[in-house]
């Protein structure tokens, strides 16, 4: 009776995941303390989704929704069921296979430079200068340029995940490192380019933005945590 009724787990992804952004480079370690053994890798990020199911499952039994989840067996079952739900999209993955540091999350922030926005509309991942960026999903390249202004060298790839169009924008890549061209079909994990610091960047990192057809940016960390796997 472990019915995971809904995948709308957004409300439970705490802002702390994002605000732990400052300089203190947090790893992709997630805010849920009970998943410590999983926090050291990207796999951990996937597991957070599972952990997130826990409150919902428990809530059905009348617990306060805050029941800090010491994930019991039900979570495991939910885990097994999880892949079926987002099947429509499938194949979503993080841009790096290894755990990376998040240096700045999505949302309000104090501007890191004069002229920088006080609202960060992407996710900054410090995988290291020259690290290979992989497409987060199958899709079609809609932008690929070395001359993207503040974005520097960047690529946009449009995908359909769960029946919804999602565009991923990969910014600040090294000049000349882009591995894809406009119109090209790519698969999840396919090489997109190398982490760099082109455009308005204070150092080498991947600035990743996600948006639907309305162009409104949303939190890549939450979305990837929900869909990657
Ligand atoms: Zn950024």
mmCIF file of C-alpha atoms and ligand atoms in Angstrom:
data_model
loop_
_atom_site.group_PDB
_atom_site.id
_atom_site.type_symbol
_atom_site.label_atom_id
_atom_site.label_comp_id
_atom_site.label_asym_id
_atom_site.label_seq_id
_atom_site.Cartn_x
_atom_site.Cartn_y
_atom_site.Cartn_z
ATOM 1 C CA UNK A 1 0.000 0.000 0.000
ATOM 2 C CA UNK A 2 2.891 2.184 -0.724
ATOM 3 C CA UNK A 3 1.169 4.304 -3.180
ATOM 4 C CA UNK A 4 3.224 7.221 -4.131
ATOM 5 C CA UNK A 5 0.385 9.330 -5.203
ATOM 6 C CA UNK A 6 2.178 12.225 -6.559
ATOM 7 C CA UNK A 7 5.578 13.268 -7.685
ATOM 8 C CA UNK A 8 5.045 16.792 -6.594
ATOM 9 C CA UNK A 9 7.691 16.816 -3.989
ATOM 10 C CA UNK A 10 8.823 20.300 -4.584
ATOM 11 C CA UNK A 11 7.414 21.603 -1.324
ATOM 12 C CA UNK A 12 9.662 19.433 0.701
ATOM 13 C CA UNK A 13 12.907 20.347 -0.957
ATOM 14 C CA UNK A 14 14.206 22.845 1.512
ATOM 15 C CA UNK A 15 15.737 26.083 0.578
ATOM 16 C CA UNK A 16 18.752 25.071 2.519
ATOM 17 C CA UNK A 17 19.855 22.924 -0.341
ATOM 18 C CA UNK A 18 20.188 26.013 -2.363
ATOM 19 C CA UNK A 19 21.174 28.577 0.100
ATOM 20 C CA UNK A 20 24.025 26.424 1.205
ATOM 21 C CA UNK A 21 25.533 28.136 -1.661
ATOM 22 C CA UNK A 22 27.857 30.696 -0.351
ATOM 23 C CA UNK A 23 31.499 30.276 -0.674
ATOM 24 C CA UNK A 24 31.565 27.327 1.620
ATOM 25 C CA UNK A 25 31.458 24.860 -1.118
ATOM 26 C CA UNK A 26 29.014 22.289 -0.059
ATOM 27 C CA UNK A 27 29.080 19.062 -1.886
ATOM 28 C CA UNK A 28 25.951 17.759 -3.368
ATOM 29 C CA UNK A 29 25.301 16.550 0.091
ATOM 30 C CA UNK A 30 21.664 16.987 0.714
ATOM 31 C CA UNK A 31 19.802 18.484 3.537
ATOM 32 C CA UNK A 32 18.159 15.338 4.708
ATOM 33 C CA UNK A 33 20.351 14.123 7.510
ATOM 34 C CA UNK A 34 19.084 10.601 7.338
ATOM 35 C CA UNK A 35 20.612 9.955 3.993
ATOM 36 C CA UNK A 36 24.161 10.669 4.957
ATOM 37 C CA UNK A 37 25.544 7.530 3.530
ATOM 38 C CA UNK A 38 24.271 8.549 0.181
ATOM 39 C CA UNK A 39 25.281 12.117 0.207
ATOM 40 C CA UNK A 40 28.737 11.723 -1.138
ATOM 41 C CA UNK A 41 27.851 11.099 -4.697
ATOM 42 C CA UNK A 42 25.468 11.920 -7.414
ATOM 43 C CA UNK A 43 23.697 8.772 -6.531
ATOM 44 C CA UNK A 44 22.919 10.493 -3.317
ATOM 45 C CA UNK A 45 21.065 13.139 -5.177
ATOM 46 C CA UNK A 46 18.867 10.542 -6.690
ATOM 47 C CA UNK A 47 18.168 9.004 -3.376
ATOM 48 C CA UNK A 48 16.912 12.220 -1.998
ATOM 49 C CA UNK A 49 13.978 11.832 -4.244
ATOM 50 C CA UNK A 50 13.269 8.581 -2.585
ATOM 51 C CA UNK A 51 13.664 10.023 0.813
ATOM 52 C CA UNK A 52 11.240 12.650 -0.173
ATOM 53 C CA UNK A 53 8.617 10.098 -0.721
ATOM 54 C CA UNK A 54 8.826 9.074 2.841
ATOM 55 C CA UNK A 55 6.920 11.951 4.384
ATOM 56 C CA UNK A 56 4.119 11.466 1.956
ATOM 57 C CA UNK A 57 3.904 7.810 2.654
ATOM 58 C CA UNK A 58 4.012 8.322 6.344
ATOM 59 C CA UNK A 59 1.544 11.121 6.234
ATOM 60 C CA UNK A 60 -1.029 8.734 4.944
ATOM 61 C CA UNK A 61 -0.893 6.989 8.245
ATOM 62 C CA UNK A 62 -1.713 10.109 10.097
ATOM 63 C CA UNK A 63 1.676 11.178 11.255
ATOM 64 C CA UNK A 64 2.551 14.742 11.345
ATOM 65 C CA UNK A 65 3.940 15.496 7.965
ATOM 66 C CA UNK A 66 7.142 16.478 9.635
ATOM 67 C CA UNK A 67 8.057 12.993 10.664
ATOM 68 C CA UNK A 68 11.725 13.126 9.973
ATOM 69 C CA UNK A 69 12.059 10.104 7.797
ATOM 70 C CA UNK A 70 14.258 7.370 9.108
ATOM 71 C CA UNK A 71 13.408 5.635 5.874
ATOM 72 C CA UNK A 72 11.872 2.319 6.717
ATOM 73 C CA UNK A 73 11.018 -0.393 4.221
ATOM 74 C CA UNK A 74 8.228 1.617 2.611
ATOM 75 C CA UNK A 75 10.815 3.974 1.245
ATOM 76 C CA UNK A 76 12.603 1.152 -0.435
ATOM 77 C CA UNK A 77 9.417 0.093 -2.092
ATOM 78 C CA UNK A 78 8.800 3.621 -3.148
ATOM 79 C CA UNK A 79 12.255 3.603 -4.600
ATOM 80 C CA UNK A 80 11.456 0.616 -6.688
ATOM 81 C CA UNK A 81 8.350 2.290 -7.936
ATOM 82 C CA UNK A 82 9.976 5.593 -8.637
ATOM 83 C CA UNK A 83 11.410 4.860 -12.069
ATOM 84 C CA UNK A 84 7.989 4.023 -13.390
ATOM 85 C CA UNK A 85 6.484 7.374 -12.647
ATOM 86 C CA UNK A 86 8.716 9.689 -14.665
ATOM 87 C CA UNK A 87 8.887 7.160 -17.439
ATOM 88 C CA UNK A 88 7.461 9.606 -19.888
ATOM 89 C CA UNK A 89 10.646 11.580 -19.797
ATOM 90 C CA UNK A 90 13.204 9.024 -18.883
ATOM 91 C CA UNK A 91 16.904 9.205 -19.091
ATOM 92 C CA UNK A 92 17.381 12.393 -17.154
ATOM 93 C CA UNK A 93 20.740 12.701 -15.503
ATOM 94 C CA UNK A 94 22.967 15.219 -13.808
ATOM 95 C CA UNK A 95 25.449 17.066 -16.036
ATOM 96 C CA UNK A 96 28.393 15.426 -14.303
ATOM 97 C CA UNK A 97 28.741 11.778 -13.409
ATOM 98 C CA UNK A 98 30.710 12.593 -10.300
ATOM 99 C CA UNK A 99 29.709 14.523 -7.232
ATOM 100 C CA UNK A 100 30.416 18.201 -7.630
ATOM 101 C CA UNK A 101 30.255 21.219 -5.430
ATOM 102 C CA UNK A 102 27.370 23.609 -5.717
ATOM 103 C CA UNK A 103 28.753 27.085 -5.375
ATOM 104 C CA UNK A 104 25.537 28.965 -5.898
ATOM 105 C CA UNK A 105 21.984 27.771 -5.938
ATOM 106 C CA UNK A 106 18.912 29.090 -7.648
ATOM 107 C CA UNK A 107 17.197 32.058 -6.112
ATOM 108 C CA UNK A 108 17.861 35.340 -4.338
ATOM 109 C CA UNK A 109 21.442 36.087 -3.459
ATOM 110 C CA UNK A 110 23.774 38.947 -2.792
ATOM 111 C CA UNK A 111 25.307 39.901 -6.082
ATOM 112 C CA UNK A 112 28.738 38.294 -6.426
ATOM 113 C CA UNK A 113 29.985 41.117 -8.602
ATOM 114 C CA UNK A 114 28.971 44.609 -9.514
ATOM 115 C CA UNK A 115 26.463 44.217 -12.260
ATOM 116 C CA UNK A 116 25.633 40.668 -11.240
ATOM 117 C CA UNK A 117 22.018 39.908 -10.577
ATOM 118 C CA UNK A 118 20.679 39.606 -7.083
ATOM 119 C CA UNK A 119 18.492 36.772 -8.273
ATOM 120 C CA UNK A 120 20.408 33.785 -9.489
ATOM 121 C CA UNK A 121 18.371 32.052 -12.153
ATOM 122 C CA UNK A 122 20.529 28.997 -12.448
ATOM 123 C CA UNK A 123 22.595 26.490 -10.571
ATOM 124 C CA UNK A 124 26.365 26.836 -10.354
ATOM 125 C CA UNK A 125 28.263 23.589 -10.301
ATOM 126 C CA UNK A 126 31.990 23.592 -9.656
ATOM 127 C CA UNK A 127 33.171 20.500 -11.409
ATOM 128 C CA UNK A 128 36.559 21.969 -12.107
ATOM 129 C CA UNK A 129 37.967 23.853 -15.053
ATOM 130 C CA UNK A 130 37.800 21.706 -18.153
ATOM 131 C CA UNK A 131 35.408 19.112 -16.778
ATOM 132 C CA UNK A 132 33.175 17.536 -19.383
ATOM 133 C CA UNK A 133 29.535 18.541 -19.288
ATOM 134 C CA UNK A 134 26.957 15.972 -20.335
ATOM 135 C CA UNK A 135 23.470 16.693 -21.593
ATOM 136 C CA UNK A 136 20.938 16.097 -18.859
ATOM 137 C CA UNK A 137 18.514 14.462 -21.285
ATOM 138 C CA UNK A 138 17.881 13.456 -24.863
ATOM 139 C CA UNK A 139 17.009 16.481 -26.897
ATOM 140 C CA UNK A 140 17.705 18.847 -29.730
ATOM 141 C CA UNK A 141 20.296 21.590 -29.678
ATOM 142 C CA UNK A 142 18.633 24.960 -30.144
ATOM 143 C CA UNK A 143 21.583 27.215 -29.372
ATOM 144 C CA UNK A 144 25.314 26.678 -29.569
ATOM 145 C CA UNK A 145 27.598 29.676 -29.564
ATOM 146 C CA UNK A 146 30.887 30.975 -28.259
ATOM 147 C CA UNK A 147 29.538 34.492 -28.221
ATOM 148 C CA UNK A 148 26.727 34.477 -25.700
ATOM 149 C CA UNK A 149 27.395 37.713 -23.855
ATOM 150 C CA UNK A 150 27.122 37.133 -20.130
ATOM 151 C CA UNK A 151 26.635 33.434 -20.746
ATOM 152 C CA UNK A 152 29.902 33.238 -22.623
ATOM 153 C CA UNK A 153 30.157 30.078 -24.672
ATOM 154 C CA UNK A 154 26.877 28.323 -24.122
ATOM 155 C CA UNK A 155 24.521 25.687 -25.409
ATOM 156 C CA UNK A 156 20.793 25.224 -25.085
ATOM 157 C CA UNK A 157 19.217 21.825 -25.498
ATOM 158 C CA UNK A 158 15.487 21.330 -25.661
ATOM 159 C CA UNK A 159 14.063 18.105 -24.326
ATOM 160 C CA UNK A 160 10.701 16.638 -23.532
ATOM 161 C CA UNK A 161 10.493 15.150 -20.092
ATOM 162 C CA UNK A 162 7.297 13.796 -18.689
ATOM 163 C CA UNK A 163 5.431 15.257 -21.623
ATOM 164 C CA UNK A 164 6.750 18.699 -20.868
ATOM 165 C CA UNK A 165 9.271 20.662 -22.865
ATOM 166 C CA UNK A 166 12.309 21.530 -20.820
ATOM 167 C CA UNK A 167 15.227 23.541 -22.102
ATOM 168 C CA UNK A 168 18.600 23.297 -20.418
ATOM 169 C CA UNK A 169 21.103 26.104 -20.826
ATOM 170 C CA UNK A 170 24.768 25.379 -20.160
ATOM 171 C CA UNK A 171 26.819 28.537 -19.738
ATOM 172 C CA UNK A 172 30.394 29.787 -19.269
ATOM 173 C CA UNK A 173 31.984 26.933 -21.210
ATOM 174 C CA UNK A 174 35.459 27.115 -22.643
ATOM 175 C CA UNK A 175 35.753 28.775 -26.009
ATOM 176 C CA UNK A 176 35.813 26.263 -28.792
ATOM 177 C CA UNK A 177 34.895 23.377 -26.532
ATOM 178 C CA UNK A 178 31.289 22.984 -27.609
ATOM 179 C CA UNK A 179 30.659 19.510 -28.906
ATOM 180 C CA UNK A 180 27.211 20.050 -30.382
ATOM 181 C CA UNK A 181 25.657 22.176 -33.102
ATOM 182 C CA UNK A 182 22.239 23.706 -33.559
ATOM 183 C CA UNK A 183 19.721 21.188 -34.825
ATOM 184 C CA UNK A 184 21.693 18.223 -33.629
ATOM 185 C CA UNK A 185 19.934 15.473 -31.735
ATOM 186 C CA UNK A 186 21.733 14.505 -28.574
ATOM 187 C CA UNK A 187 21.293 11.777 -26.047
ATOM 188 C CA UNK A 188 21.441 12.045 -22.292
ATOM 189 C CA UNK A 189 25.025 12.216 -21.174
ATOM 190 C CA UNK A 190 26.333 13.260 -24.548
ATOM 191 C CA UNK A 191 29.253 15.647 -24.402
ATOM 192 C CA UNK A 192 28.119 19.267 -24.540
ATOM 193 C CA UNK A 193 31.294 21.177 -23.773
ATOM 194 C CA UNK A 194 33.943 21.902 -21.188
ATOM 195 C CA UNK A 195 33.524 23.836 -17.972
ATOM 196 C CA UNK A 196 35.070 27.254 -18.302
ATOM 197 C CA UNK A 197 34.632 30.825 -17.182
ATOM 198 C CA UNK A 198 33.599 32.665 -20.336
ATOM 199 C CA UNK A 199 31.083 35.478 -20.100
ATOM 200 C CA UNK A 200 30.133 36.925 -16.773
ATOM 201 C CA UNK A 201 31.748 34.405 -14.499
ATOM 202 C CA UNK A 202 34.011 34.867 -11.527
ATOM 203 C CA UNK A 203 35.655 31.499 -12.035
ATOM 204 C CA UNK A 204 35.282 28.211 -13.880
ATOM 205 C CA UNK A 205 31.910 26.606 -13.269
ATOM 206 C CA UNK A 206 28.858 25.362 -15.067
ATOM 207 C CA UNK A 207 25.927 27.720 -14.801
ATOM 208 C CA UNK A 208 22.881 25.606 -15.608
ATOM 209 C CA UNK A 209 19.466 27.059 -16.246
ATOM 210 C CA UNK A 210 16.236 25.202 -16.853
ATOM 211 C CA UNK A 211 12.972 26.521 -18.195
ATOM 212 C CA UNK A 212 9.796 25.431 -19.889
ATOM 213 C CA UNK A 213 8.297 27.047 -22.965
ATOM 214 C CA UNK A 214 7.281 30.070 -20.924
ATOM 215 C CA UNK A 215 10.947 30.884 -20.460
ATOM 216 C CA UNK A 216 10.580 31.230 -16.723
ATOM 217 C CA UNK A 217 13.600 29.774 -15.016
ATOM 218 C CA UNK A 218 13.085 27.254 -12.275
ATOM 219 C CA UNK A 219 15.365 25.518 -9.838
ATOM 220 C CA UNK A 220 17.585 22.982 -11.633
ATOM 221 C CA UNK A 221 18.637 21.382 -8.397
ATOM 222 C CA UNK A 222 15.108 20.530 -7.363
ATOM 223 C CA UNK A 223 14.149 19.456 -10.841
ATOM 224 C CA UNK A 224 17.186 17.244 -11.335
ATOM 225 C CA UNK A 225 16.787 15.775 -7.902
ATOM 226 C CA UNK A 226 13.256 14.875 -8.844
ATOM 227 C CA UNK A 227 13.910 13.548 -12.349
ATOM 228 C CA UNK A 228 17.458 12.305 -12.577
ATOM 229 C CA UNK A 229 17.814 8.627 -12.281
HETATM 230 ZN ZN1 LIG B 1 25.300 30.957 -12.138
#
